[in-house]
Structures are given as structure tokens and as C-alpha cells.
Short mmCIF file of C-alpha atoms and ligand atoms in Angstrom, two decimals:
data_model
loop_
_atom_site.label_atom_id
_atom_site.label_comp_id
_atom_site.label_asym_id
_atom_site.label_seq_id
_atom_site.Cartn_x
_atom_site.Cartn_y
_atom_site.Cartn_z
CA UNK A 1 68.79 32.91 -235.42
CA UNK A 2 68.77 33.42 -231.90
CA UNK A 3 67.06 34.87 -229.04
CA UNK A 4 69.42 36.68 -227.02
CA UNK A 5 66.98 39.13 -224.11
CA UNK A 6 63.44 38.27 -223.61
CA UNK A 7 61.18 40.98 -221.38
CA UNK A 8 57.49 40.41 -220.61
CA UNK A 9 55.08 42.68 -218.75
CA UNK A 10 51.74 41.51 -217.23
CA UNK A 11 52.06 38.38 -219.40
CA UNK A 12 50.44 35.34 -217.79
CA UNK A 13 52.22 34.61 -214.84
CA UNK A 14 54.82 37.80 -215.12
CA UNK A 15 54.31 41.12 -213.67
CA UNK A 16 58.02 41.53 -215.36
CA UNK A 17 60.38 39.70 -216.26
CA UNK A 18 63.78 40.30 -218.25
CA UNK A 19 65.68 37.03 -219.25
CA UNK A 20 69.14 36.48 -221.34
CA UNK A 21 69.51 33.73 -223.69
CA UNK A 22 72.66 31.86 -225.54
CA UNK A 23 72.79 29.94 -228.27
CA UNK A 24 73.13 26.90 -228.94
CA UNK A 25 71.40 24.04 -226.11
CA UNK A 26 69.22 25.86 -222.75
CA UNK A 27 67.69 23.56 -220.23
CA UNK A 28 64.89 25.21 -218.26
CA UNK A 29 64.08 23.41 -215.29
CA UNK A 30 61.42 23.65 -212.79
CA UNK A 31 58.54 22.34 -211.18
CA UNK A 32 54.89 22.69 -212.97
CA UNK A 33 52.86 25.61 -212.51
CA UNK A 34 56.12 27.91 -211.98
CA UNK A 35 55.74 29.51 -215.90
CA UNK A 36 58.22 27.73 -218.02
CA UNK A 37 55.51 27.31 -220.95
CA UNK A 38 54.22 30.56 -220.05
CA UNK A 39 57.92 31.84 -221.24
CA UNK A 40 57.84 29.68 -224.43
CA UNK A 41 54.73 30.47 -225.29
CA UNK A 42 55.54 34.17 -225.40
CA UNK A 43 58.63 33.45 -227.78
CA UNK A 44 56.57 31.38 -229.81
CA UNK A 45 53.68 34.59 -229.99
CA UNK A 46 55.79 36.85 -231.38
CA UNK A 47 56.35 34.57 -234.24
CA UNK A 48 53.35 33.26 -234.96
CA UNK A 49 50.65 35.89 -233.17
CA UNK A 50 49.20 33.06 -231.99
CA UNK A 51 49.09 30.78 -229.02
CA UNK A 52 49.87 26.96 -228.70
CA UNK A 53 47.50 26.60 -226.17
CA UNK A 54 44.19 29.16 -226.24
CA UNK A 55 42.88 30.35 -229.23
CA UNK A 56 41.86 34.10 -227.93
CA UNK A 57 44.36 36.78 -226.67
CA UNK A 58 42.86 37.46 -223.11
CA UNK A 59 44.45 34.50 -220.70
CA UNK A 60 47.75 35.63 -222.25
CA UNK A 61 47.44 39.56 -220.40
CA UNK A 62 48.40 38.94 -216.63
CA UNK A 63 45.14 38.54 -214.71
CA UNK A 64 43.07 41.84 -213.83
CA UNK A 65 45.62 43.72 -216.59
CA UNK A 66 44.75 44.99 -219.69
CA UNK A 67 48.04 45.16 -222.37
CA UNK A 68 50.89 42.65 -222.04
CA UNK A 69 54.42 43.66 -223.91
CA UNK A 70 56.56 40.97 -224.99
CA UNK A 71 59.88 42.27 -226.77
CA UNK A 72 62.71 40.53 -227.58
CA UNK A 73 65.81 41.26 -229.27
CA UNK A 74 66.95 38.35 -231.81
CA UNK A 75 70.22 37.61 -233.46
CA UNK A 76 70.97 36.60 -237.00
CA UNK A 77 74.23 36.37 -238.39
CA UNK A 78 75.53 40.01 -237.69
CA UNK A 79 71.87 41.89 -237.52
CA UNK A 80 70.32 41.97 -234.16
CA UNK A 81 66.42 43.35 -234.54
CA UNK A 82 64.82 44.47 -231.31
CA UNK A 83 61.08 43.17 -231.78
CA UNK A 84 58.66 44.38 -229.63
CA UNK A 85 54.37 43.39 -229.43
CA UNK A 86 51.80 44.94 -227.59
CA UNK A 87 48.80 42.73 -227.10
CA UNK A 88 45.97 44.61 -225.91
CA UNK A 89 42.51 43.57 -224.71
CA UNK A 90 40.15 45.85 -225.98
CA UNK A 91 42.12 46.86 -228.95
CA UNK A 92 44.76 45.45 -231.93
CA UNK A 93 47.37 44.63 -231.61
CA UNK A 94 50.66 46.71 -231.94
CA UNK A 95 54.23 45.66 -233.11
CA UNK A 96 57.62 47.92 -232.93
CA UNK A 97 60.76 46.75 -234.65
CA UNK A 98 63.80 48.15 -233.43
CA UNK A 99 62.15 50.79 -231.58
CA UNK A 100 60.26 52.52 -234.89
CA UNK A 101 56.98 53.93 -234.81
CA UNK A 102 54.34 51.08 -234.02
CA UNK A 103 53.20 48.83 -237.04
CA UNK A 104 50.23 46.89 -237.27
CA UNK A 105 51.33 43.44 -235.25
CA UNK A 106 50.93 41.18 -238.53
CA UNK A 107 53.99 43.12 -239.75
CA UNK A 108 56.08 41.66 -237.94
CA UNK A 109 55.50 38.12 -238.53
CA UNK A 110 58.49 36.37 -240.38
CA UNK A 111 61.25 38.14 -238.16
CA UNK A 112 61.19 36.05 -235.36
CA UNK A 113 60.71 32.60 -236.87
CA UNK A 114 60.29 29.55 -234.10
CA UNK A 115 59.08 25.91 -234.18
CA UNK A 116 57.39 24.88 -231.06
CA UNK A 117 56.93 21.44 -229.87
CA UNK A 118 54.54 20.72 -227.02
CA UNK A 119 52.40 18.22 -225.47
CA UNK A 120 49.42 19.76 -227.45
CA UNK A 121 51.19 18.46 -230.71
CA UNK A 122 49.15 15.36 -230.49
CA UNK A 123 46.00 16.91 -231.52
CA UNK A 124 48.16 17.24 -235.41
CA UNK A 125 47.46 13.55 -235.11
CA UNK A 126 44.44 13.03 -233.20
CA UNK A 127 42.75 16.43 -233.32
CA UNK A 128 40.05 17.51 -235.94
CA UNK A 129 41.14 18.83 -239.14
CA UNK A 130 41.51 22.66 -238.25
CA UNK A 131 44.75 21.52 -236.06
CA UNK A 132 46.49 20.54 -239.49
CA UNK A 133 45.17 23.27 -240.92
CA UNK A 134 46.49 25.79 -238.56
CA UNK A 135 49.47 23.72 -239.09
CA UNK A 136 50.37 24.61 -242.29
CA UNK A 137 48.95 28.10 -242.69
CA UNK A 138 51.65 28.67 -239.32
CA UNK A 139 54.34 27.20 -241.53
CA UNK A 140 53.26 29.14 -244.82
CA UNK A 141 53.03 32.38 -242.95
CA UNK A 142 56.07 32.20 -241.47
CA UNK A 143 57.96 31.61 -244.54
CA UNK A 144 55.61 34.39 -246.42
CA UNK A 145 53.98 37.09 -244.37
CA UNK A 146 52.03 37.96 -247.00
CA UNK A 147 49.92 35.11 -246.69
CA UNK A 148 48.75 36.23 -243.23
CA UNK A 149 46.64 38.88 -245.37
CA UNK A 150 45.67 36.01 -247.67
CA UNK A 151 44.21 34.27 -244.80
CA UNK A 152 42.24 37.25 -243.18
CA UNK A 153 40.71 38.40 -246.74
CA UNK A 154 39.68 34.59 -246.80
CA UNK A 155 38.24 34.47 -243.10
CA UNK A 156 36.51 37.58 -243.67
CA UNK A 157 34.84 36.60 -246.88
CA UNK A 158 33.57 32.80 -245.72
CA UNK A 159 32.25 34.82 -242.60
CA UNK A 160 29.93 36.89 -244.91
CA UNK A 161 29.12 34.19 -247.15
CA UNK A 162 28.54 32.25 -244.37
CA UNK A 163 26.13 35.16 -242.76
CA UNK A 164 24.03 35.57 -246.61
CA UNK A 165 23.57 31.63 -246.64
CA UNK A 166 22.34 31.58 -243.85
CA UNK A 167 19.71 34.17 -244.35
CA UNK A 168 18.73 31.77 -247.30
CA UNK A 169 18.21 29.19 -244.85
CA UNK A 170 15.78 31.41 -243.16
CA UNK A 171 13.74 31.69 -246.57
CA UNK A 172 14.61 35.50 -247.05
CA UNK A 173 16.85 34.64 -249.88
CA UNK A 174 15.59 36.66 -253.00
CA UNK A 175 17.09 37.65 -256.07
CA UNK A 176 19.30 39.95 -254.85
CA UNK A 177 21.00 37.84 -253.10
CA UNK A 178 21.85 35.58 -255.16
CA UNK A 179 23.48 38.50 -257.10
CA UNK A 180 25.31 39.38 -253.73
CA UNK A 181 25.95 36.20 -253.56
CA UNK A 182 27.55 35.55 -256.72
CA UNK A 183 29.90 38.56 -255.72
CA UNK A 184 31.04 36.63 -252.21
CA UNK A 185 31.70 33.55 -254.67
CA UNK A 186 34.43 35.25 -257.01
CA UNK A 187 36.05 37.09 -253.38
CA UNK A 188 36.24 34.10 -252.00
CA UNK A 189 37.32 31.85 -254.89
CA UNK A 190 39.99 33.80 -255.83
CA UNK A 191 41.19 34.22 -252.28
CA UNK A 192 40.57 30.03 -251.59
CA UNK A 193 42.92 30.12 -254.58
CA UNK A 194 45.10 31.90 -253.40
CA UNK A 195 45.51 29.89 -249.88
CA UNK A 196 45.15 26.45 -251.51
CA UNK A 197 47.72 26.88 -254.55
CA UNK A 198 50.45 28.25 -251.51
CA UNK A 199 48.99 25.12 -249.16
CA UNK A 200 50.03 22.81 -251.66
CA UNK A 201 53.13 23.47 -252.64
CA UNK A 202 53.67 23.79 -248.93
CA UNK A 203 52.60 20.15 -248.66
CA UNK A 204 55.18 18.98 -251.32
CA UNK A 205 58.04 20.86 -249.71
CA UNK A 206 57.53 19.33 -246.28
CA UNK A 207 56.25 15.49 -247.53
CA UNK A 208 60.53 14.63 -247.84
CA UNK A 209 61.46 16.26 -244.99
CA UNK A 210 58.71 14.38 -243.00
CA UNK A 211 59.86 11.10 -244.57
CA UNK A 212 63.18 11.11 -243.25
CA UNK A 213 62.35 12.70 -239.68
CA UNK A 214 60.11 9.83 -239.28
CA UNK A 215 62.93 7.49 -240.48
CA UNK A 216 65.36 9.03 -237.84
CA UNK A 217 63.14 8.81 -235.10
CA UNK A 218 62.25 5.34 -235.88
CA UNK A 219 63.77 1.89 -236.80
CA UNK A 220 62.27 2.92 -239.89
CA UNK A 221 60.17 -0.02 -240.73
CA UNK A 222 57.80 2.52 -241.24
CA UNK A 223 56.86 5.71 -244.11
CA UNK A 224 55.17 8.61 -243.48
CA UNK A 225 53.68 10.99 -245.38
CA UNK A 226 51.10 13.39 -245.98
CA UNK A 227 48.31 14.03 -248.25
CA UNK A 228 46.32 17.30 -249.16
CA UNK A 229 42.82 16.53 -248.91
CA UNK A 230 41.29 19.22 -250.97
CA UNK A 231 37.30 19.86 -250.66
CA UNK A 232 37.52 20.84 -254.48
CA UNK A 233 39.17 18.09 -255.52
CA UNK A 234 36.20 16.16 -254.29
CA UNK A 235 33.71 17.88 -255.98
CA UNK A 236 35.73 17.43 -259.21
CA UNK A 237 36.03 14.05 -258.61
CA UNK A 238 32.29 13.69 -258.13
CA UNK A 239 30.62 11.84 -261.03
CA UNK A 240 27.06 12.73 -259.49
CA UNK A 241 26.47 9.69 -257.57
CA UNK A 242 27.54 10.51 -254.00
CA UNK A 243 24.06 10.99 -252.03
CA UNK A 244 25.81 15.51 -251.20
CA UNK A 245 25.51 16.38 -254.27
CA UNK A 246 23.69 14.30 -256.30
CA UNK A 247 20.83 16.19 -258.03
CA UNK A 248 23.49 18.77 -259.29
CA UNK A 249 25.30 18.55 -262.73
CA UNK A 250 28.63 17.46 -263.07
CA UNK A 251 29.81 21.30 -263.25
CA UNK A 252 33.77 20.78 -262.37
CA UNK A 253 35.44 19.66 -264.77
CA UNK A 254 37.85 16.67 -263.69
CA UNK A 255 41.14 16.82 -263.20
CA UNK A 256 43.87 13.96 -261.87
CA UNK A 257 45.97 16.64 -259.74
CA UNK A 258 45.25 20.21 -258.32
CA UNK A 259 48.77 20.82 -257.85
CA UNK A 260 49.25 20.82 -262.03
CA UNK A 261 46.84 23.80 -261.89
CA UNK A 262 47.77 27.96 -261.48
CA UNK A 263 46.03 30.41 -258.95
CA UNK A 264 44.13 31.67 -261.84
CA UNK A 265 42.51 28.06 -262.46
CA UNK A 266 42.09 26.94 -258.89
CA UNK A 267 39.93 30.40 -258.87
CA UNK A 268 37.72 29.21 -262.03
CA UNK A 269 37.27 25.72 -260.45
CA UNK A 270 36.04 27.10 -257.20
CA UNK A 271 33.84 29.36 -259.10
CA UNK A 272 32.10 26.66 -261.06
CA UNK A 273 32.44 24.56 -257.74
CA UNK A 274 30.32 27.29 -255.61
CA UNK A 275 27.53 27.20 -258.22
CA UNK A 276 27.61 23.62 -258.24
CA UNK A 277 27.19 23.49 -254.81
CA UNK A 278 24.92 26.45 -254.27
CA UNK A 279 21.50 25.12 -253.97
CA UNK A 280 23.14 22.11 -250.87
CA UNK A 281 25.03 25.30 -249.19
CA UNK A 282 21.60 27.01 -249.30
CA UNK A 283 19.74 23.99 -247.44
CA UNK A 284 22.35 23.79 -244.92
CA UNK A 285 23.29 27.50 -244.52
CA UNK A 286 27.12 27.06 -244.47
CA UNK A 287 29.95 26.99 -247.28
CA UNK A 288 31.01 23.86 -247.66
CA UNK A 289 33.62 23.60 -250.40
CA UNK A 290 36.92 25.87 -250.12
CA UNK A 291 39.89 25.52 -248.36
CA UNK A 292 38.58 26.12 -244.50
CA UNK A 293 37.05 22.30 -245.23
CA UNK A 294 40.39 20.74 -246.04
CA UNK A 295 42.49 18.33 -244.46
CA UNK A 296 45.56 16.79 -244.67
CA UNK A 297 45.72 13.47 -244.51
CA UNK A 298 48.43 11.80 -242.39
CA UNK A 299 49.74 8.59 -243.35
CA UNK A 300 51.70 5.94 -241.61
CA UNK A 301 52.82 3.13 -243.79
CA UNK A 302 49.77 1.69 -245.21
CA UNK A 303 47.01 3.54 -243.16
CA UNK A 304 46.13 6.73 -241.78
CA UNK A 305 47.47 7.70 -238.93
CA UNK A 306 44.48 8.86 -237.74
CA UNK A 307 42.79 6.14 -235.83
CA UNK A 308 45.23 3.58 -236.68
CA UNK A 309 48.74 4.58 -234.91
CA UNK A 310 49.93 3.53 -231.67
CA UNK A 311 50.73 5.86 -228.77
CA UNK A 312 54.46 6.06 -229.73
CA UNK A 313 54.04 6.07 -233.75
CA UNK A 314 51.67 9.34 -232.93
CA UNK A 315 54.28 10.99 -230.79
CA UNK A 316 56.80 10.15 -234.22
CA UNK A 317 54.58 11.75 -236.48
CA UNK A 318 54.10 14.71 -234.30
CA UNK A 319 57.63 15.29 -233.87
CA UNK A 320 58.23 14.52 -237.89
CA UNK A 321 55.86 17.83 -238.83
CA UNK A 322 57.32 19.77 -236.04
CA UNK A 323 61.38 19.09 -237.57
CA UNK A 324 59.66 18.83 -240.87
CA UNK A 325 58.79 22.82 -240.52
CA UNK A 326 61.89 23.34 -239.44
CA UNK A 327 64.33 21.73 -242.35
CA UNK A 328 61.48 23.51 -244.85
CA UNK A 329 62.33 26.65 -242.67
CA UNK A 330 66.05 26.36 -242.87
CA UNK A 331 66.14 25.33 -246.64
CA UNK A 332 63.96 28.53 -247.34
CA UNK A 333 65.63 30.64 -249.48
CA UNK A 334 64.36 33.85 -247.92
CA UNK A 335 65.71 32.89 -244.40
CA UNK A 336 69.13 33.00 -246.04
CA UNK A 337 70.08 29.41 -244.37
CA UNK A 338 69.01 31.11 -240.54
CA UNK A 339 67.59 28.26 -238.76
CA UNK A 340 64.51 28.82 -236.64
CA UNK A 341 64.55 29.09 -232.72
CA UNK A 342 63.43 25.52 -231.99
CA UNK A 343 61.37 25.13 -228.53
CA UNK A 344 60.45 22.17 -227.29
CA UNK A 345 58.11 22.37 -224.32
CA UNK A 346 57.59 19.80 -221.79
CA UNK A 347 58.38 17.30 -224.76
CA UNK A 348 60.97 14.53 -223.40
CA UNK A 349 58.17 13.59 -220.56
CA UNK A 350 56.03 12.40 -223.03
CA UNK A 351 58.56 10.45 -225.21
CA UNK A 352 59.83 6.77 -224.11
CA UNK A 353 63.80 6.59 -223.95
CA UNK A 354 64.73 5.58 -227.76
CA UNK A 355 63.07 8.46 -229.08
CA UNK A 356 64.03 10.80 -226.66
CA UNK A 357 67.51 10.20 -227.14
CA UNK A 358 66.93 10.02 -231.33
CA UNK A 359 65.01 13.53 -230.40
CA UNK A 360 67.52 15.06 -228.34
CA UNK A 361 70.46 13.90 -231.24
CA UNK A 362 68.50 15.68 -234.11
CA UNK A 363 67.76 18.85 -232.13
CA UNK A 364 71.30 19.57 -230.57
CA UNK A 365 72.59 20.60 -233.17
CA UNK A 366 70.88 23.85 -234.13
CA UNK A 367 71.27 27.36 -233.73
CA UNK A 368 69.47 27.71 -230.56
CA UNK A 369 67.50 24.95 -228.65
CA UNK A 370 65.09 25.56 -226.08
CA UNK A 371 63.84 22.90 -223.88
CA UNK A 372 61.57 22.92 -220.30
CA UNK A 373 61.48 20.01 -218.55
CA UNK A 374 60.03 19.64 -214.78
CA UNK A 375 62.70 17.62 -213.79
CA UNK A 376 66.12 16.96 -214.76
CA UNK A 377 65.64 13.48 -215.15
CA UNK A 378 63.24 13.88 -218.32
CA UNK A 379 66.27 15.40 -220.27
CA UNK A 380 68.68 12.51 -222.11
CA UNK A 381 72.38 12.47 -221.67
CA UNK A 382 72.95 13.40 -225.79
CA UNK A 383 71.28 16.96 -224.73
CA UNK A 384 73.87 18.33 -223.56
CA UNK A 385 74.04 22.56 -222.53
CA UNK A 386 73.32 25.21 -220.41
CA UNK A 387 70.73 24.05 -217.26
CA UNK A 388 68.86 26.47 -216.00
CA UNK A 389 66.41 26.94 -212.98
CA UNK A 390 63.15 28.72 -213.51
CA UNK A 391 62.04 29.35 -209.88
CA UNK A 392 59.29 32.03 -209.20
CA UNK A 393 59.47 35.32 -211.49
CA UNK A 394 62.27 34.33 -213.62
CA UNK A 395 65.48 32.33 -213.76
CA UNK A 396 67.83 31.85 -211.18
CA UNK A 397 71.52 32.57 -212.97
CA UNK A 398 73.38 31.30 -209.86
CA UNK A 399 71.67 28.13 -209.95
CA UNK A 400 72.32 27.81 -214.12
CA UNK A 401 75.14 25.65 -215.04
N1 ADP B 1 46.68 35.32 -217.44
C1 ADP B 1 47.30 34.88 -216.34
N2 ADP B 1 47.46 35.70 -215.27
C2 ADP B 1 48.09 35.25 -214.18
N3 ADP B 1 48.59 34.02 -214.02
C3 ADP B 1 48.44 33.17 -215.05
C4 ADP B 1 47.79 33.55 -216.25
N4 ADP B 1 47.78 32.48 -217.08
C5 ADP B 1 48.39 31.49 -216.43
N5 ADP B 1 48.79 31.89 -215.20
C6 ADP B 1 49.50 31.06 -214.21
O1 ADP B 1 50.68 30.56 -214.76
C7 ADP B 1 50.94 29.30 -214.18
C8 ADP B 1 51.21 28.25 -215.21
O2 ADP B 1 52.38 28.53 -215.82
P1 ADP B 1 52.99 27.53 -216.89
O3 ADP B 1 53.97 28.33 -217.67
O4 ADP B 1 51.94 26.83 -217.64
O5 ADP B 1 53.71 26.49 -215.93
P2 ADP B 1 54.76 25.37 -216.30
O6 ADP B 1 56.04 25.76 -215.65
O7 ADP B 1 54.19 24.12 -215.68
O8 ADP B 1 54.87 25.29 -217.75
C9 ADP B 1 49.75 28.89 -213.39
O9 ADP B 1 50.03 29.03 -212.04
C10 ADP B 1 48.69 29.85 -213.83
O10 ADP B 1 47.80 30.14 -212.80
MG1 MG B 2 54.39 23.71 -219.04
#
């Protein structure tokens, strides 16, 4: 797909702003500061609801306003879908598609479908485990909205859980909360089910796909990979000798792979793995098995990449999820072969000259490509397309070539 008009009011930097797009390879140049990721980052909003760079809504509405509108109209094969998204600071959010009567915004997710790159990337590498997390529950919402409801019934169920262990910490835990408890337990079981049976086979549909982009932006002397790192699969695997969990029975029953296991039996081991657990979770006042405690593991060759990769091997990796998402994306059956809008903010600065140039000859290639750069210079020969100049309040046309 492609984005062909772009229109923001009072968001960020933009009092308004109405842009035109072509396929195929843009260029936006300017100096920092001007609002080139401020433009990105709106595109990559309306797929995702989310931001690359703050986690709340309120820097995103235009200082001293109170509702931003970003709406775009996006091309895909013959169908054009006018998208529009209304965030609001004191209320929810709204969507419109093609000018019907507003929806709630989640509804909208999976129409315009991105993949960002951006200097914050390195955090997939470096960052705590919630980055990788975010990660893939992006990804896996993107290629099935409905999952966006799996997550909120999930979020919304650890937060009470989280609230009624607590209040056992505090000693006021009595027997009917351990009832209310064991309520919270089958919610959020079968909804941690739900999220880690889709994470997984996520995981597997990406781990080729991150192989090869690794071997293409490398000399290859290297593999990567990636591991789920399940918080269940640990308590299965514990034989009651690690110092968490020690005075509790064995009460998961073992098994060598979660992925071999159905929604219904992740639900029954999370179950049994929430009782197991209960008395520690009670001490501590937090929920510590389920799939908000997972990670996945990133691996470089022989070791993690965590801790062990250079500089350049962590930009690789970064850049090896990020095309990763977007072969999974293209190969998806439901996108009907569409390719995703790829963006790639402020990402050649950071790269040395052999894997900008392996970057720039994997990305030129798609549907639509669009890069920011402060200065020309940053951008490699093999990207070649439309420049453009982002100067105050929008691009300069006359200055495009
Ligand atoms: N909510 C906001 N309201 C007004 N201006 C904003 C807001 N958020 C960011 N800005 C301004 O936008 C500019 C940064 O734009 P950005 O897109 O990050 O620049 P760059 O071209 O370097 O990517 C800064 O000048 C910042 O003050
Ligand atoms: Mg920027």
C-alpha cells in the first residue's frame, strides 16, 4: 500500500498541514527540530495507535490544544480508504474510515499497516523486556486487530489482580478473596492464553525472516535468532529447587515445548501455574507469571545479544526485526501480498557505510519507502527517488526533485 495525502491539525509541531505522497522511494530532508519525525510519527499512529517515542497521547496534541486529527487517505491496489483519527485529551479516541460515522479508534487498526525504523530501535536490543514485548504485540496486532482486544481484556485483568494482591500484601486478604481471586486467575489465564499461543506462533513466523535479514545486512559470519522466553515455561520447568518457588509443589506439569500446546491448554497450565505461585505473588503483591513477564530472547551466533553485541551487530539486529515484520507482513495472507508503508526515520545517520548501502538495497524496492534524513549526505547512492525539503510547516514542492 501506499500513502498518497497526509493532513494533520494541532499535531506536535503542525497547526496544519496537508502533504502528497508517491510511491515508491521519498527523501525528506531537513535540518533537526523542523518536524520530519513529527510527520512519521503521525503515519506510524494511525497504524499502530501508538507512538515510537512517548508512551501517553498528550505531547502528540499541538501545545496548549486539546484534539489533534490525523487523516490520511491510503492506496492499495485499486481501493483507496480515507482514514481519519481523532486523538483527544480528555477523552477516547475516535476513528472515521472513509468519512462514516466515527468508530471506536482500535477499529481501525490493520488498515493502515507501517513498519517504522528509528533511532529508538536500539532499545529492541538494549532496552528492558517490555520493548520486545511491545514489539511483537505491534506486529500481531497489525496482522490481527482482534488481538488489540486480547491485549486490553489482559491489561485490564493483571491490573485488578494486581490491585487484590496487593491488598493481601497489606494483610486484609480473607477468604473472600481468595474466592475473588480465584475468579481473576481463570480471566486472566485464559486471556494470557490467548496472547501467548498468538505470541508464539508470531515468534516462529518471524525467526526465518530474521535469519536472512541479518544475513543480508551482514557478511554473514553470523546467525540470528530469537527465542520466546515464556514465564510459564519456567515454572513448568521448575523441579522445586530454584530458591522463587521452592516451598511450593511441583503443580505444572512439564512439558518440552509450549508451542505443541492449544489455547485451551496454555489456559489450564496458567491456571495450575497461578495457584502454584499464589502464596510468592501474595508476599510480593504483584503477578508474576503470565505473559506481561515474558521476553524474547535475542540471539547472535552463540550468545545473547543482549550484553554481548557490538555497536554495529546491535544496529543489524535492530534492522533484522524491523524487515523481519515487514516480509511476515507482506507474506500475510490477509494483506493479500500489500506490502506495508516502510518508514525509516533518521536511520542512515546511525548506520556505518556497508550497512547503509546493504539497508538502502533491501528497502528500495518496496511499495512505498519513506526516509528523513537531516542532511543529504546521510542518504547512500543505491537510494535512489524523490528528495524532498521539509522546511517550516510542511514541504517545499519547488525545492523536491
Ligand atoms: N506537542 C507539541 N506541540 C508543539 N510543538 C511540538 C510538540 N511536540 C514537539 N514539538 C516540536 O517539534 C519539534 C521537533 O520535531 P521533530 O519532528 O522531532 O524534528 P526532526 O525534524 O528533527 O525530526 C521541536 O521543535 C518540538 O519543540
Ligand atoms: Mg527526527
Amino acid at each position: 500500500m501506499y500513502l498518497e495525502k497526509l493532513s494533520l491539525t494541532d499535531f506536535r509541531s503542525y497547526a496544519q498541514v496537508d502533504l502528497s505522497f508517491e510511491p515508491g522511494v521519498t527523501v525528506l530532508v531537513g535540518y533537526n527540530g523542523i518536524g520530519k519525525t513529527n510527520l512519521m510519527e503521525a503515519i506510524g499512529y494511525l497504524a499502530t495507535l501508538s507512538s515510537h517515542r512517548v508512551s501517553s497521547d498528550a505531547p502528540l496534541l499541538r501545545f496548549g490544544t486539546e484534539r489533534a486529527l490525523i487523516r490520511a487517505k491510503l492506496v492499495r491496489g485499486e481501493q483507496s480508504t480515507v482514514l481519519e483519527l481523532e486523538i483527544n485529551g480528555s477523552r477516547a479516541n475516535r476513528g472515521r474510515i472513509n468519512r462514516s460515522n466515527p468508530v471506536r479508534a482500535r477499529d481501525i487498526l490493520g488498515i493502515c499497516q507501517t513498519v517504522l525504523f528509528a533511532p529508538e530501535d536500539l532499545a529492541l536490543v538494549k532496552g528492558d523486556p517490555s520493548n520486545r514485548r511491545r514489539f511483537l504485540d505491534e506486529l500481531l496486532v497489525s496482522l490481527m486487530p482482534r488481538h488489540s482486544a486480547t491485549r486490553t481484556d489482559y491489561d485490564r485483568v493483571l491490573k485488578q489482580r494486581n490491585a487484590l494482591l496487593k491488598s493481601g500484601r497489606t494483610g486484609k486478604f480473607t477468604a473472600g478473596h481468595e474466592a475473588t481471586l480465584d475468579v481473576w486467575d481463570q480471566h486472566m489465564a485464559k486471556a494470557g492464553a490467548e496472547l501467548l499461543h498468538a505470541r508464539l506462533e508470531l515468534v516462529e513466523r518471524i525467526r526465518p525472516h530474521l535469519r536472512e535479514a541479518y544475513a543480508q545486512l551482514t557478511d554473514g559470519s553470523k546467525e540470528a535468532d530469537a527465542i520466546y522466553r515464556s514465564t510459564l515455561q519456567d515454572m513448568m520447568d521448575d523441579d522445586g529447587a530454584s530458591p522463587g518457588f521452592a516451598a511450593e509443589p511441583a503443580a505444572v506439569e512439564r512439558v518440552e515445548d509450549l508451542r505443541e500446546l492449544s489455547v485451551e491448554d496454555l489456559t489450564e497450565r496458567y491456571v495450575q501455574a497461578f495457584a502454584a505461585s499464589r502464596r510468592k505473588e501474595l508476599e510480593r503483591g504483584v503477578s508474576l507469571v503470565g505473559p506481561h513477564r515474558d521476553d524474547v530472547e535475542l540471539i547472535l551466533g552463540e550468545a545473547p545479544a543482549k550484553g554481548y553485541a557490538s555497536h554495529g551487530e546491535t544496529w543489524s539486529m535492530c534492522l533484522s526485526l524491523r524487515l523481519a515484520s515487514y516480509y511476515v507482513m507482506l507474506d500475510d495472507a490477509r494483506t493479500g501480498g500489500s506490502a506495508p508503508i516502510l518508514i525509516l526515520d533518521d536511520v542512515f545517520a546511525e548506520l556505518d557505510v556497508q550497512r547503509r548501502r546493504k539497508l538502502a538495497a533491501i528497502v528500495s524496492g518496496a511499495e512505498q519507502v519513506l526516509v528523513t534524513a537531516a542532511v543529504d549526505a546521510d542518504i547512500p547512492e543505491e537510494l535512489a527517488g524523490r528528495r524532498v525539503k521539509v522546511v517550516p510547516g510542511g514541504i517545499d514542492e519547488s525545492e523536491s526533485r
